Structure formats: structure tokens, C-alpha cells
PDB file of C-alpha atoms in Angstrom:
ATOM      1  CA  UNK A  13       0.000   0.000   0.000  1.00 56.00           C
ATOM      2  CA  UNK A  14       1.347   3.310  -1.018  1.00 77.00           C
ATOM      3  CA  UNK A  15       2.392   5.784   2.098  1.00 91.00           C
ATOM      4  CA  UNK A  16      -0.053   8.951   0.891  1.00 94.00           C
ATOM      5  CA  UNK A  17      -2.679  10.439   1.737  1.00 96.00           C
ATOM      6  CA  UNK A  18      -5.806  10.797   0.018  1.00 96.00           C
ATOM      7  CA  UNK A  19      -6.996  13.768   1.145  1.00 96.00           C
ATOM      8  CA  UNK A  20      -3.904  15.733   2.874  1.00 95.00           C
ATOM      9  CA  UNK A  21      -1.607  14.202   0.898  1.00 95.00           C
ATOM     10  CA  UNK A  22       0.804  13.568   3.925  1.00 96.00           C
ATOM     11  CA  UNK A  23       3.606  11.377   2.656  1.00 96.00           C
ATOM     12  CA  UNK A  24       6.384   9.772   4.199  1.00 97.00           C
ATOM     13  CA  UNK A  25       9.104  12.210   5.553  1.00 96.00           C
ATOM     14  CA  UNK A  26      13.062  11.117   5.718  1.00 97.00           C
ATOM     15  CA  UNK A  27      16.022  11.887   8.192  1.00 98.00           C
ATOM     16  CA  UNK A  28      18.426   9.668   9.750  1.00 98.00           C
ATOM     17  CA  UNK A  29      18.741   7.562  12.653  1.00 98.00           C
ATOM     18  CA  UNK A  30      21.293   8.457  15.300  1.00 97.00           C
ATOM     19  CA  UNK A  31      22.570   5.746  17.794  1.00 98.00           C
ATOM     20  CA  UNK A  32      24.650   6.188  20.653  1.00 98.00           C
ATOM     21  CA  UNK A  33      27.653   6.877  18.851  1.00 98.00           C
ATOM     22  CA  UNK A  34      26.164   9.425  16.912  1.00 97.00           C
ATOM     23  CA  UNK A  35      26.830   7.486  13.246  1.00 98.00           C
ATOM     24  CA  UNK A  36      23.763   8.266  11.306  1.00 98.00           C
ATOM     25  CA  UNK A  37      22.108   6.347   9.450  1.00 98.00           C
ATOM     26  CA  UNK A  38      19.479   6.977   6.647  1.00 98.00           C
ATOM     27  CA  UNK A  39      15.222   6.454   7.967  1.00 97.00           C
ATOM     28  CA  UNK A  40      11.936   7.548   6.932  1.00 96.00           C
ATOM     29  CA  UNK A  41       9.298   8.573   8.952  1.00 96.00           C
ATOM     30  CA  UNK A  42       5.981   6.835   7.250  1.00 96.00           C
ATOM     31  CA  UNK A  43       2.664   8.261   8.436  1.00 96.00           C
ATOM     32  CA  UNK A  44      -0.162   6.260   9.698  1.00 96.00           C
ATOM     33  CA  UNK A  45      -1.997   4.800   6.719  1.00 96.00           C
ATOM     34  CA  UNK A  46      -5.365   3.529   6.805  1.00 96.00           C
ATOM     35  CA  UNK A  47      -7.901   2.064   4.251  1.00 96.00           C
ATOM     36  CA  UNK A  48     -11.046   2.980   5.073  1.00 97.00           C
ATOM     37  CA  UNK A  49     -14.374   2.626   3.316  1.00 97.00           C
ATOM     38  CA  UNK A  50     -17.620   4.540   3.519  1.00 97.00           C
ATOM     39  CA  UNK A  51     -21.121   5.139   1.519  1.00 97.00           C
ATOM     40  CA  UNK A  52     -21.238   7.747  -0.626  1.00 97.00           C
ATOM     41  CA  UNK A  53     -24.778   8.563  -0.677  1.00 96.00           C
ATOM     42  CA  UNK A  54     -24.836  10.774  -3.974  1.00 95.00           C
ATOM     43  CA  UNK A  55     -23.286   8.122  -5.913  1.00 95.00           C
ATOM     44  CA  UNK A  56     -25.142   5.406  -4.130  1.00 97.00           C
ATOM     45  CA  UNK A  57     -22.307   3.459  -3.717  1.00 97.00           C
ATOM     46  CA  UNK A  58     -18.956   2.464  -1.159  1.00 98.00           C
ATOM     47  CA  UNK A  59     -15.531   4.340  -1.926  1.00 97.00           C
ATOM     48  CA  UNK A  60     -12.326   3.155   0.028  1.00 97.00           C
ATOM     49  CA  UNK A  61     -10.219   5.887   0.775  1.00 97.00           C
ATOM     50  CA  UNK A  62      -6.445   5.510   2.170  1.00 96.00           C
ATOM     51  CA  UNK A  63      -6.240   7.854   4.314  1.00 97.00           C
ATOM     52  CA  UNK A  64      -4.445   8.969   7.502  1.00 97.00           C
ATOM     53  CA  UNK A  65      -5.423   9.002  10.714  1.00 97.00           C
ATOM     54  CA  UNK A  66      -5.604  12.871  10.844  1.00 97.00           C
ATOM     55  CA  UNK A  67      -7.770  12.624   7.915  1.00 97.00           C
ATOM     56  CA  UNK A  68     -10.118  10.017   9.223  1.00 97.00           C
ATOM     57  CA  UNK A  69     -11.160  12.663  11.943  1.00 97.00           C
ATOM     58  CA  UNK A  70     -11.156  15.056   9.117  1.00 97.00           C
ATOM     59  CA  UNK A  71     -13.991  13.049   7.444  1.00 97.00           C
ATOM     60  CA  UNK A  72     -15.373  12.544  10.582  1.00 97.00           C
ATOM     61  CA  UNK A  73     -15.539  16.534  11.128  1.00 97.00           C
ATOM     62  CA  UNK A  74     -16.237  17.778   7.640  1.00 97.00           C
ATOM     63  CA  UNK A  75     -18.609  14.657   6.414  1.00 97.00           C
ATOM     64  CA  UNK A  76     -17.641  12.318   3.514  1.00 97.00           C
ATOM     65  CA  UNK A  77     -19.302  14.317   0.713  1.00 97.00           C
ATOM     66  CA  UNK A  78     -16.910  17.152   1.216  1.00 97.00           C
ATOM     67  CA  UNK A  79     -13.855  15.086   1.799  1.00 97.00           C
ATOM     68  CA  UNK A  80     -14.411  13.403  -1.704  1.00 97.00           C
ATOM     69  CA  UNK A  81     -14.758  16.894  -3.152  1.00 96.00           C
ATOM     70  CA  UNK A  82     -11.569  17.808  -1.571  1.00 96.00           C
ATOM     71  CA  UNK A  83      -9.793  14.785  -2.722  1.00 97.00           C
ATOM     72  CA  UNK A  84     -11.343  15.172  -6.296  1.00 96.00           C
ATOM     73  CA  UNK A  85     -10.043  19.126  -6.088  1.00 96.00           C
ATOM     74  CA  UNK A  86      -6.555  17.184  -5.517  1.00 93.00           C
ATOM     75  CA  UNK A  87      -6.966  15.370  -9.136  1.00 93.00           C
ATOM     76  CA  UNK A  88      -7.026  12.503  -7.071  1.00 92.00           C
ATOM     77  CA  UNK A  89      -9.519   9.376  -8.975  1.00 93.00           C
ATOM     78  CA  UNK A  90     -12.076   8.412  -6.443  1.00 91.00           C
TER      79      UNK A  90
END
């Protein structure tokens, strides 16, 4: 499963890893990915979204018609 964001379009962010000697070492910092899916009344049918878990309270918050909107406004396919 890809590491993005439907909707915020988070993405995985990259740094290094420091141990106790201070050698660094390359990372990356993935954020938390979930596939969700929910009913899209307008369109009478289920979409599943991968989204994160910021955006899950997002939809939550803002309702799934506007969220799909948003994600459309991305050019993201729904």
C-alpha cells in the first residue's frame, strides 16, 4: 500500500537515525496509513479511501461528501 494520503496528501518524511555513537544512518518517517471505506450517498455506492489518521477525523468533522470533493479538487480518482 502506497504511504499517501488521500486527502492531505501527507507522505512519508526522511532523516536519519542516530545511535549512541552518533553514526547516522538513513530512515523515513511513514505516516499512519489507513484504508477505510464509507457510503457515498450521492453516488449510491462504497468508496475506500487511504487515508491517515488525521484525515479520518477530518472526514469525521467535515462529512464524507466534502472530503471526496476535496480529494477530487486534488486530481485525485475516487
Amino acid at each position: 500500500m502506497s504511504a499517501h494520503c488521500m486527502l492531505t496528501g501527507t507522505k512519508p518524511g526522511f532523516g536519519n537515525r542516530i545511535s549512541h555513537s552518533h553514526r547516522r544512518t538513513p530512515r523515513r518517517f511513514d505516516p499512519n496509513i489507513q484504508r477505510k471505506r464509507y457510503w457515498l450517498p450521492s453516488e449510491g455506492r462504497h468508496v475506500r479511501l487511504t487515508l491517515s489518521a488525521r484525515a479520518v477525523k477530518t472526514v469525521d468533522t467535515i462529512g464524507i461528501e466534502a472530503a471526496v470533493l476535496r480529494i477530487r479538487a486534488r486530481g485525485v480518482k475516487v
